[in-house]
JSON list of C-alpha atoms and ligand atoms in Angstrom, two decimals:
[
{"chain": "A", "resi": 1, "resn": "MET", "atom": "CA", "xyz": [0.44, 0.41, -0.54]},
{"chain": "A", "resi": 2, "resn": "THR", "atom": "CA", "xyz": [1.20, 3.80, -1.05]},
{"chain": "A", "resi": 3, "resn": "ASP", "atom": "CA", "xyz": [1.25, 6.19, 1.56]},
{"chain": "A", "resi": 4, "resn": "SER", "atom": "CA", "xyz": [-1.60, 8.36, -0.19]},
{"chain": "A", "resi": 5, "resn": "MET", "atom": "CA", "xyz": [-3.35, 4.99, -0.03]},
{"chain": "A", "resi": 6, "resn": "LYS", "atom": "CA", "xyz": [-3.06, 4.47, 3.71]},
{"chain": "A", "resi": 7, "resn": "LYS", "atom": "CA", "xyz": [-3.52, 8.22, 4.48]},
{"chain": "A", "resi": 8, "resn": "CYS", "atom": "CA", "xyz": [-6.76, 6.83, 2.09]},
{"chain": "A", "resi": 9, "resn": "ALA", "atom": "CA", "xyz": [-7.74, 4.26, 4.17]},
{"chain": "A", "resi": 10, "resn": "ALA", "atom": "CA", "xyz": [-7.31, 6.03, 6.84]},
{"chain": "A", "resi": 11, "resn": "ARG", "atom": "CA", "xyz": [-9.53, 8.77, 6.64]},
{"chain": "A", "resi": 12, "resn": "GLY", "atom": "CA", "xyz": [-12.99, 8.64, 8.96]},
{"chain": "A", "resi": 13, "resn": "ARG", "atom": "CA", "xyz": [-15.69, 7.79, 7.56]},
{"chain": "A", "resi": 14, "resn": "ILE", "atom": "CA", "xyz": [-18.54, 9.50, 9.33]},
{"chain": "A", "resi": 15, "resn": "ALA", "atom": "CA", "xyz": [-22.82, 9.46, 9.02]},
{"chain": "A", "resi": 16, "resn": "VAL", "atom": "CA", "xyz": [-24.45, 11.89, 10.52]},
{"chain": "A", "resi": 17, "resn": "PHE", "atom": "CA", "xyz": [-28.46, 11.20, 11.65]},
{"chain": "A", "resi": 18, "resn": "ALA", "atom": "CA", "xyz": [-31.05, 14.22, 11.63]},
{"chain": "A", "resi": 19, "resn": "SER", "atom": "CA", "xyz": [-34.64, 14.49, 12.04]},
{"chain": "A", "resi": 20, "resn": "GLY", "atom": "CA", "xyz": [-35.07, 17.27, 10.40]},
{"chain": "A", "resi": 21, "resn": "ASN", "atom": "CA", "xyz": [-33.75, 21.00, 9.23]},
{"chain": "A", "resi": 22, "resn": "GLY", "atom": "CA", "xyz": [-30.49, 19.58, 9.00]},
{"chain": "A", "resi": 23, "resn": "SER", "atom": "CA", "xyz": [-28.60, 23.15, 8.52]},
{"chain": "A", "resi": 24, "resn": "ASN", "atom": "CA", "xyz": [-26.05, 21.22, 11.09]},
{"chain": "A", "resi": 25, "resn": "ALA", "atom": "CA", "xyz": [-25.53, 17.78, 8.92]},
{"chain": "A", "resi": 26, "resn": "GLU", "atom": "CA", "xyz": [-25.11, 20.37, 5.80]},
{"chain": "A", "resi": 27, "resn": "ASN", "atom": "CA", "xyz": [-22.36, 22.68, 7.79]},
{"chain": "A", "resi": 28, "resn": "ILE", "atom": "CA", "xyz": [-20.43, 19.06, 8.78]},
{"chain": "A", "resi": 29, "resn": "ILE", "atom": "CA", "xyz": [-20.12, 17.64, 5.22]},
{"chain": "A", "resi": 30, "resn": "ARG", "atom": "CA", "xyz": [-18.99, 20.94, 3.61]},
{"chain": "A", "resi": 31, "resn": "TYR", "atom": "CA", "xyz": [-16.07, 21.66, 6.65]},
{"chain": "A", "resi": 32, "resn": "PHE", "atom": "CA", "xyz": [-14.49, 18.23, 5.77]},
{"chain": "A", "resi": 33, "resn": "ARG", "atom": "CA", "xyz": [-14.75, 19.03, 2.09]},
{"chain": "A", "resi": 34, "resn": "GLU", "atom": "CA", "xyz": [-13.44, 22.14, 2.26]},
{"chain": "A", "resi": 35, "resn": "ALA", "atom": "CA", "xyz": [-9.91, 20.39, 2.76]},
{"chain": "A", "resi": 36, "resn": "ASP", "atom": "CA", "xyz": [-8.31, 17.06, 4.36]},
{"chain": "A", "resi": 37, "resn": "ARG", "atom": "CA", "xyz": [-9.38, 17.02, 7.41]},
{"chain": "A", "resi": 38, "resn": "GLY", "atom": "CA", "xyz": [-9.48, 13.54, 8.11]},
{"chain": "A", "resi": 39, "resn": "ALA", "atom": "CA", "xyz": [-12.43, 12.13, 8.26]},
{"chain": "A", "resi": 40, "resn": "GLU", "atom": "CA", "xyz": [-15.88, 12.59, 5.62]},
{"chain": "A", "resi": 41, "resn": "VAL", "atom": "CA", "xyz": [-19.53, 12.24, 6.00]},
{"chain": "A", "resi": 42, "resn": "VAL", "atom": "CA", "xyz": [-20.39, 9.56, 3.63]},
{"chain": "A", "resi": 43, "resn": "LEU", "atom": "CA", "xyz": [-23.78, 8.84, 5.28]},
{"chain": "A", "resi": 44, "resn": "VAL", "atom": "CA", "xyz": [-27.21, 10.96, 6.35]},
{"chain": "A", "resi": 45, "resn": "VAL", "atom": "CA", "xyz": [-29.93, 8.18, 8.73]},
{"chain": "A", "resi": 46, "resn": "THR", "atom": "CA", "xyz": [-33.33, 10.48, 9.32]},
{"chain": "A", "resi": 47, "resn": "ASN", "atom": "CA", "xyz": [-36.17, 9.05, 11.16]},
{"chain": "A", "resi": 48, "resn": "LYS", "atom": "CA", "xyz": [-38.12, 11.67, 8.52]},
{"chain": "A", "resi": 49, "resn": "ALA", "atom": "CA", "xyz": [-39.81, 11.18, 5.08]},
{"chain": "A", "resi": 50, "resn": "ASP", "atom": "CA", "xyz": [-40.22, 14.86, 5.06]},
{"chain": "A", "resi": 51, "resn": "ALA", "atom": "CA", "xyz": [-37.17, 15.90, 6.83]},
{"chain": "A", "resi": 52, "resn": "ARG", "atom": "CA", "xyz": [-35.61, 19.28, 4.98]},
{"chain": "A", "resi": 53, "resn": "VAL", "atom": "CA", "xyz": [-32.18, 17.15, 5.74]},
{"chain": "A", "resi": 54, "resn": "ILE", "atom": "CA", "xyz": [-32.79, 14.70, 2.51]},
{"chain": "A", "resi": 55, "resn": "ALA", "atom": "CA", "xyz": [-33.06, 17.91, -0.04]},
{"chain": "A", "resi": 56, "resn": "ARG", "atom": "CA", "xyz": [-29.52, 19.39, 0.96]},
{"chain": "A", "resi": 57, "resn": "THR", "atom": "CA", "xyz": [-27.90, 16.14, 1.14]},
{"chain": "A", "resi": 58, "resn": "GLY", "atom": "CA", "xyz": [-28.74, 15.42, -1.97]},
{"chain": "A", "resi": 59, "resn": "ARG", "atom": "CA", "xyz": [-27.66, 18.31, -3.41]},
{"chain": "A", "resi": 60, "resn": "LEU", "atom": "CA", "xyz": [-24.85, 17.50, -1.79]},
{"chain": "A", "resi": 61, "resn": "GLY", "atom": "CA", "xyz": [-25.02, 14.47, -3.27]},
{"chain": "A", "resi": 62, "resn": "VAL", "atom": "CA", "xyz": [-24.27, 12.21, -0.19]},
{"chain": "A", "resi": 63, "resn": "ASP", "atom": "CA", "xyz": [-26.27, 9.57, 0.04]},
{"chain": "A", "resi": 64, "resn": "CYS", "atom": "CA", "xyz": [-29.31, 9.78, 2.45]},
{"chain": "A", "resi": 65, "resn": "ARG", "atom": "CA", "xyz": [-31.15, 6.91, 3.72]},
{"chain": "A", "resi": 66, "resn": "VAL", "atom": "CA", "xyz": [-34.97, 7.48, 4.63]},
{"chain": "A", "resi": 67, "resn": "MET", "atom": "CA", "xyz": [-36.33, 4.97, 7.74]},
{"chain": "A", "resi": 68, "resn": "THR", "atom": "CA", "xyz": [-38.72, 4.83, 10.09]},
{"chain": "A", "resi": 69, "resn": "ALA", "atom": "CA", "xyz": [-38.28, 4.46, 13.58]},
{"chain": "A", "resi": 70, "resn": "ALA", "atom": "CA", "xyz": [-38.44, 0.26, 13.94]},
{"chain": "A", "resi": 71, "resn": "GLU", "atom": "CA", "xyz": [-35.54, 0.35, 11.20]},
{"chain": "A", "resi": 72, "resn": "ILE", "atom": "CA", "xyz": [-33.62, 2.38, 12.93]},
{"chain": "A", "resi": 73, "resn": "ARG", "atom": "CA", "xyz": [-34.16, 0.61, 16.51]},
{"chain": "A", "resi": 74, "resn": "ASP", "atom": "CA", "xyz": [-33.30, -2.67, 14.36]},
{"chain": "A", "resi": 75, "resn": "PRO", "atom": "CA", "xyz": [-30.75, -4.36, 15.24]},
{"chain": "A", "resi": 76, "resn": "GLU", "atom": "CA", "xyz": [-30.33, -6.31, 12.00]},
{"chain": "A", "resi": 77, "resn": "ARG", "atom": "CA", "xyz": [-30.97, -4.23, 9.94]},
{"chain": "A", "resi": 78, "resn": "MET", "atom": "CA", "xyz": [-28.98, -1.14, 11.46]},
{"chain": "A", "resi": 79, "resn": "LEU", "atom": "CA", "xyz": [-25.73, -2.60, 11.58]},
{"chain": "A", "resi": 80, "resn": "PRO", "atom": "CA", "xyz": [-24.86, -3.84, 8.53]},
{"chain": "A", "resi": 81, "resn": "LEU", "atom": "CA", "xyz": [-26.14, -0.51, 6.69]},
{"chain": "A", "resi": 82, "resn": "LEU", "atom": "CA", "xyz": [-23.35, 1.07, 9.31]},
{"chain": "A", "resi": 83, "resn": "GLU", "atom": "CA", "xyz": [-20.58, -1.57, 8.92]},
{"chain": "A", "resi": 84, "resn": "SER", "atom": "CA", "xyz": [-21.29, -1.58, 4.19]},
{"chain": "A", "resi": 85, "resn": "TYR", "atom": "CA", "xyz": [-19.87, 2.58, 4.64]},
{"chain": "A", "resi": 86, "resn": "GLY", "atom": "CA", "xyz": [-17.27, 1.58, 6.66]},
{"chain": "A", "resi": 87, "resn": "ILE", "atom": "CA", "xyz": [-18.60, 4.23, 10.11]},
{"chain": "A", "resi": 88, "resn": "ASP", "atom": "CA", "xyz": [-16.48, 4.61, 12.77]},
{"chain": "A", "resi": 89, "resn": "LEU", "atom": "CA", "xyz": [-18.53, 7.92, 13.99]},
{"chain": "A", "resi": 90, "resn": "ILE", "atom": "CA", "xyz": [-22.17, 8.23, 14.82]},
{"chain": "A", "resi": 91, "resn": "VAL", "atom": "CA", "xyz": [-22.79, 12.12, 14.93]},
{"chain": "A", "resi": 92, "resn": "LEU", "atom": "CA", "xyz": [-26.64, 13.41, 16.35]},
{"chain": "A", "resi": 93, "resn": "ALA", "atom": "CA", "xyz": [-27.50, 16.48, 14.62]},
{"chain": "A", "resi": 94, "resn": "GLY", "atom": "CA", "xyz": [-30.91, 17.40, 15.86]},
{"chain": "A", "resi": 95, "resn": "PHE", "atom": "CA", "xyz": [-31.85, 13.92, 15.90]},
{"chain": "A", "resi": 96, "resn": "LEU", "atom": "CA", "xyz": [-34.83, 13.18, 17.90]},
{"chain": "A", "resi": 97, "resn": "LEU", "atom": "CA", "xyz": [-35.24, 9.07, 18.15]},
{"chain": "A", "resi": 98, "resn": "MET", "atom": "CA", "xyz": [-33.23, 7.68, 21.32]},
{"chain": "A", "resi": 99, "resn": "VAL", "atom": "CA", "xyz": [-30.39, 5.64, 20.13]},
{"chain": "A", "resi": 100, "resn": "PRO", "atom": "CA", "xyz": [-30.91, 2.24, 20.76]},
{"chain": "A", "resi": 101, "resn": "PRO", "atom": "CA", "xyz": [-28.68, 0.57, 23.40]},
{"chain": "A", "resi": 102, "resn": "PHE", "atom": "CA", "xyz": [-27.43, -1.94, 20.80]},
{"chain": "A", "resi": 103, "resn": "LEU", "atom": "CA", "xyz": [-26.39, 0.83, 18.71]},
{"chain": "A", "resi": 104, "resn": "ILE", "atom": "CA", "xyz": [-23.98, 2.48, 21.71]},
{"chain": "A", "resi": 105, "resn": "SER", "atom": "CA", "xyz": [-22.51, -0.63, 22.24]},
{"chain": "A", "resi": 106, "resn": "ARG", "atom": "CA", "xyz": [-21.18, -1.40, 18.97]},
{"chain": "A", "resi": 107, "resn": "TYR", "atom": "CA", "xyz": [-20.26, 2.09, 18.91]},
{"chain": "A", "resi": 108, "resn": "PRO", "atom": "CA", "xyz": [-18.57, 2.84, 22.54]},
{"chain": "A", "resi": 109, "resn": "ASP", "atom": "CA", "xyz": [-17.28, 6.65, 22.90]},
{"chain": "A", "resi": 110, "resn": "ARG", "atom": "CA", "xyz": [-18.57, 7.07, 18.54]},
{"chain": "A", "resi": 111, "resn": "ILE", "atom": "CA", "xyz": [-21.68, 8.49, 19.36]},
{"chain": "A", "resi": 112, "resn": "ILE", "atom": "CA", "xyz": [-22.34, 12.70, 19.79]},
{"chain": "A", "resi": 113, "resn": "ASN", "atom": "CA", "xyz": [-24.98, 14.87, 20.01]},
{"chain": "A", "resi": 114, "resn": "ILE", "atom": "CA", "xyz": [-25.19, 18.44, 19.76]},
{"chain": "A", "resi": 115, "resn": "HIS", "atom": "CA", "xyz": [-27.34, 20.00, 22.60]},
{"chain": "A", "resi": 116, "resn": "PRO", "atom": "CA", "xyz": [-28.78, 23.71, 21.93]},
{"chain": "A", "resi": 117, "resn": "ALA", "atom": "CA", "xyz": [-28.46, 24.86, 25.93]},
{"chain": "A", "resi": 118, "resn": "LEU", "atom": "CA", "xyz": [-25.46, 24.33, 28.09]},
{"chain": "A", "resi": 119, "resn": "LEU", "atom": "CA", "xyz": [-26.24, 21.45, 29.80]},
{"chain": "A", "resi": 120, "resn": "PRO", "atom": "CA", "xyz": [-27.02, 19.16, 32.22]},
{"chain": "A", "resi": 121, "resn": "LYS", "atom": "CA", "xyz": [-29.57, 22.99, 32.18]},
{"chain": "A", "resi": 122, "resn": "PHE", "atom": "CA", "xyz": [-32.42, 22.63, 30.14]},
{"chain": "A", "resi": 123, "resn": "GLY", "atom": "CA", "xyz": [-32.04, 19.28, 29.20]},
{"chain": "A", "resi": 124, "resn": "GLY", "atom": "CA", "xyz": [-33.77, 16.14, 28.82]},
{"chain": "A", "resi": 125, "resn": "LYS", "atom": "CA", "xyz": [-37.61, 14.94, 27.96]},
{"chain": "A", "resi": 126, "resn": "GLY", "atom": "CA", "xyz": [-38.77, 17.93, 26.26]},
{"chain": "A", "resi": 127, "resn": "MET", "atom": "CA", "xyz": [-36.04, 20.28, 25.81]},
{"chain": "A", "resi": 128, "resn": "TYR", "atom": "CA", "xyz": [-35.87, 20.44, 22.01]},
{"chain": "A", "resi": 129, "resn": "GLY", "atom": "CA", "xyz": [-35.94, 22.72, 19.19]},
{"chain": "A", "resi": 130, "resn": "ARG", "atom": "CA", "xyz": [-37.71, 26.60, 20.34]},
{"chain": "A", "resi": 131, "resn": "HIS", "atom": "CA", "xyz": [-38.76, 24.79, 24.17]},
{"chain": "A", "resi": 132, "resn": "VAL", "atom": "CA", "xyz": [-35.03, 25.08, 25.04]},
{"chain": "A", "resi": 133, "resn": "HIS", "atom": "CA", "xyz": [-34.60, 28.64, 24.17]},
{"chain": "A", "resi": 134, "resn": "GLU", "atom": "CA", "xyz": [-37.91, 29.29, 25.51]},
{"chain": "A", "resi": 135, "resn": "ALA", "atom": "CA", "xyz": [-36.95, 27.92, 28.83]},
{"chain": "A", "resi": 136, "resn": "VAL", "atom": "CA", "xyz": [-33.59, 29.53, 29.04]},
{"chain": "A", "resi": 137, "resn": "VAL", "atom": "CA", "xyz": [-35.43, 33.09, 28.59]},
{"chain": "A", "resi": 138, "resn": "ALA", "atom": "CA", "xyz": [-38.05, 32.31, 31.13]},
{"chain": "A", "resi": 139, "resn": "ALA", "atom": "CA", "xyz": [-35.84, 31.31, 33.61]},
{"chain": "A", "resi": 140, "resn": "GLY", "atom": "CA", "xyz": [-33.67, 34.42, 33.11]},
{"chain": "A", "resi": 141, "resn": "GLU", "atom": "CA", "xyz": [-30.62, 33.13, 32.55]},
{"chain": "A", "resi": 142, "resn": "ARG", "atom": "CA", "xyz": [-27.85, 36.03, 30.82]},
{"chain": "A", "resi": 143, "resn": "LYS", "atom": "CA", "xyz": [-26.15, 32.89, 29.09]},
{"chain": "A", "resi": 144, "resn": "SER", "atom": "CA", "xyz": [-26.64, 29.84, 27.06]},
{"chain": "A", "resi": 145, "resn": "GLY", "atom": "CA", "xyz": [-24.71, 27.88, 24.79]},
{"chain": "A", "resi": 146, "resn": "ILE", "atom": "CA", "xyz": [-24.62, 24.72, 22.79]},
{"chain": "A", "resi": 147, "resn": "THR", "atom": "CA", "xyz": [-23.13, 21.27, 24.25]},
{"chain": "A", "resi": 148, "resn": "VAL", "atom": "CA", "xyz": [-21.42, 18.39, 22.20]},
{"chain": "A", "resi": 149, "resn": "HIS", "atom": "CA", "xyz": [-21.65, 15.11, 24.11]},
{"chain": "A", "resi": 150, "resn": "PHE", "atom": "CA", "xyz": [-21.30, 11.91, 23.79]},
{"chain": "A", "resi": 151, "resn": "VAL", "atom": "CA", "xyz": [-24.32, 9.73, 23.87]},
{"chain": "A", "resi": 152, "resn": "SER", "atom": "CA", "xyz": [-25.72, 7.36, 26.81]},
{"chain": "A", "resi": 153, "resn": "GLU", "atom": "CA", "xyz": [-28.54, 5.77, 27.43]},
{"chain": "A", "resi": 154, "resn": "LYS", "atom": "CA", "xyz": [-29.90, 8.60, 29.04]},
{"chain": "A", "resi": 155, "resn": "TYR", "atom": "CA", "xyz": [-31.29, 11.32, 27.09]},
{"chain": "A", "resi": 156, "resn": "ASP", "atom": "CA", "xyz": [-28.32, 14.30, 27.28]},
{"chain": "A", "resi": 157, "resn": "GLU", "atom": "CA", "xyz": [-26.73, 13.15, 30.01]},
{"chain": "A", "resi": 158, "resn": "GLY", "atom": "CA", "xyz": [-23.77, 11.10, 28.72]},
{"chain": "A", "resi": 159, "resn": "ARG", "atom": "CA", "xyz": [-20.00, 12.96, 29.46]},
{"chain": "A", "resi": 160, "resn": "ILE", "atom": "CA", "xyz": [-19.63, 16.08, 27.65]},
{"chain": "A", "resi": 161, "resn": "ILE", "atom": "CA", "xyz": [-16.66, 17.02, 25.21]},
{"chain": "A", "resi": 162, "resn": "ALA", "atom": "CA", "xyz": [-16.50, 20.74, 24.81]},
{"chain": "A", "resi": 163, "resn": "GLN", "atom": "CA", "xyz": [-19.08, 23.35, 25.65]},
{"chain": "A", "resi": 164, "resn": "VAL", "atom": "CA", "xyz": [-19.63, 26.99, 23.88]},
{"chain": "A", "resi": 165, "resn": "SER", "atom": "CA", "xyz": [-21.09, 29.54, 25.60]},
{"chain": "A", "resi": 166, "resn": "THR", "atom": "CA", "xyz": [-22.75, 32.43, 24.63]},
{"chain": "A", "resi": 167, "resn": "ALA", "atom": "CA", "xyz": [-24.07, 35.97, 25.85]},
{"chain": "A", "resi": 168, "resn": "VAL", "atom": "CA", "xyz": [-28.11, 35.74, 26.85]},
{"chain": "A", "resi": 169, "resn": "GLY", "atom": "CA", "xyz": [-29.59, 39.82, 26.91]},
{"chain": "A", "resi": 170, "resn": "PRO", "atom": "CA", "xyz": [-32.45, 40.78, 29.05]},
{"chain": "A", "resi": 171, "resn": "SER", "atom": "CA", "xyz": [-34.15, 42.10, 25.40]},
{"chain": "A", "resi": 172, "resn": "ASP", "atom": "CA", "xyz": [-33.58, 39.14, 23.63]},
{"chain": "A", "resi": 173, "resn": "THR", "atom": "CA", "xyz": [-36.95, 36.28, 22.87]},
{"chain": "A", "resi": 174, "resn": "PRO", "atom": "CA", "xyz": [-36.30, 32.74, 22.06]},
{"chain": "A", "resi": 175, "resn": "ALA", "atom": "CA", "xyz": [-35.86, 33.18, 18.36]},
{"chain": "A", "resi": 176, "resn": "ASP", "atom": "CA", "xyz": [-33.04, 36.22, 18.69]},
{"chain": "A", "resi": 177, "resn": "VAL", "atom": "CA", "xyz": [-31.59, 33.30, 21.12]},
{"chain": "A", "resi": 178, "resn": "GLU", "atom": "CA", "xyz": [-31.47, 30.47, 18.56]},
{"chain": "A", "resi": 179, "resn": "ALA", "atom": "CA", "xyz": [-30.64, 32.76, 16.46]},
{"chain": "A", "resi": 180, "resn": "LYS", "atom": "CA", "xyz": [-27.21, 33.06, 18.54]},
{"chain": "A", "resi": 181, "resn": "ILE", "atom": "CA", "xyz": [-26.91, 29.77, 18.83]},
{"chain": "A", "resi": 182, "resn": "HIS", "atom": "CA", "xyz": [-26.98, 28.80, 15.58]},
{"chain": "A", "resi": 183, "resn": "ARG", "atom": "CA", "xyz": [-24.39, 30.64, 14.32]},
{"chain": "A", "resi": 184, "resn": "LEU", "atom": "CA", "xyz": [-22.27, 29.29, 17.84]},
{"chain": "A", "resi": 185, "resn": "GLU", "atom": "CA", "xyz": [-23.35, 25.61, 15.88]},
{"chain": "A", "resi": 186, "resn": "GLN", "atom": "CA", "xyz": [-22.14, 26.87, 12.40]},
{"chain": "A", "resi": 187, "resn": "GLU", "atom": "CA", "xyz": [-18.64, 27.90, 13.25]},
{"chain": "A", "resi": 188, "resn": "ASN", "atom": "CA", "xyz": [-17.58, 25.13, 16.30]},
{"chain": "A", "resi": 189, "resn": "PHE", "atom": "CA", "xyz": [-19.59, 21.78, 15.53]},
{"chain": "A", "resi": 190, "resn": "PRO", "atom": "CA", "xyz": [-17.64, 20.27, 13.21]},
{"chain": "A", "resi": 191, "resn": "ARG", "atom": "CA", "xyz": [-14.51, 21.86, 14.54]},
{"chain": "A", "resi": 192, "resn": "ILE", "atom": "CA", "xyz": [-15.06, 20.38, 18.10]},
{"chain": "A", "resi": 193, "resn": "ILE", "atom": "CA", "xyz": [-15.32, 17.10, 15.67]},
{"chain": "A", "resi": 194, "resn": "ARG", "atom": "CA", "xyz": [-12.60, 16.85, 13.93]},
{"chain": "A", "resi": 195, "resn": "GLU", "atom": "CA", "xyz": [-10.75, 18.06, 17.65]},
{"chain": "A", "resi": 196, "resn": "THR", "atom": "CA", "xyz": [-11.66, 15.32, 19.52]},
{"chain": "A", "resi": 197, "resn": "PHE", "atom": "CA", "xyz": [-11.91, 12.93, 16.92]},
{"chain": "A", "resi": 198, "resn": "TYR", "atom": "CA", "xyz": [-9.56, 13.42, 13.98]},
{"chain": "A", "resi": 199, "resn": "LYS", "atom": "CA", "xyz": [-6.45, 15.13, 15.20]},
{"chain": "B", "resi": 212, "resn": "LIG", "atom": "C1", "xyz": [-30.07, 21.51, 16.78]},
{"chain": "B", "resi": 212, "resn": "LIG", "atom": "O1", "xyz": [-30.32, 23.01, 17.81]},
{"chain": "B", "resi": 212, "resn": "LIG", "atom": "C2", "xyz": [-28.80, 20.69, 17.62]},
{"chain": "B", "resi": 212, "resn": "LIG", "atom": "O2", "xyz": [-28.51, 21.88, 18.71]},
{"chain": "B", "resi": 212, "resn": "LIG", "atom": "C3", "xyz": [-30.53, 20.07, 18.39]},
{"chain": "B", "resi": 212, "resn": "LIG", "atom": "O3", "xyz": [-31.61, 19.95, 16.88]},
{"chain": "B", "resi": 212, "resn": "LIG", "atom": "C4", "xyz": [-31.18, 21.07, 15.95]},
{"chain": "B", "resi": 212, "resn": "LIG", "atom": "C5", "xyz": [-30.50, 21.55, 15.00]},
{"chain": "B", "resi": 212, "resn": "LIG", "atom": "O4", "xyz": [-30.85, 22.01, 13.84]},
{"chain": "B", "resi": 212, "resn": "LIG", "atom": "N1", "xyz": [-30.21, 19.62, 18.28]},
{"chain": "B", "resi": 212, "resn": "LIG", "atom": "P1", "xyz": [-30.55, 21.84, 12.22]},
{"chain": "B", "resi": 212, "resn": "LIG", "atom": "O5", "xyz": [-31.08, 20.45, 12.35]},
{"chain": "B", "resi": 212, "resn": "LIG", "atom": "O6", "xyz": [-29.19, 20.91, 12.20]},
{"chain": "B", "resi": 212, "resn": "LIG", "atom": "O7", "xyz": [-30.74, 23.27, 11.11]}
]
């Protein structure tokens, strides 16, 4: 094997799981394409047939699988799929299903999630999308941020990898906070993935 073949063979192969808009999925795909950053996104999995992430992924020429919740929970469907793509890291980016325990056992410390608040605050059941930012504003918080963490069997409770925070002003609405968090995600999430797994 030549050196360049070895380098190629050692590149990470990421699967992104997303249920909705897919702005993070798209941003991660683009980031790892822009330069040789040690990995590439080779697969997107979604559980929603009308998710915007499907069109984004299609435009970028990345394979996208739409799977039902039952298929995602079926090891005989999921594991061969991920193995056929040589996946070494699963990134949840707005994925609203629980990750089945067999996946957590098969990919120890190789499944991560991004949460749009500073965990352990504002995490757990019901804390997704705009609800998170509404809760942050209602609690009078003066800062919020993003948390990238390992996925465990308990929602939003896996070991924290990185957090980045931003100020919340007294007159900020939930929509304002959402926009700030969106910017933080775009600026930081792909870099955190690279620095944690592919450096
Ligand atoms: C992001 O805010 C992320 O933190 C959360 O879900 C949202 C997904 O947004 N887990 P998008 O689908 O990537 O645009």
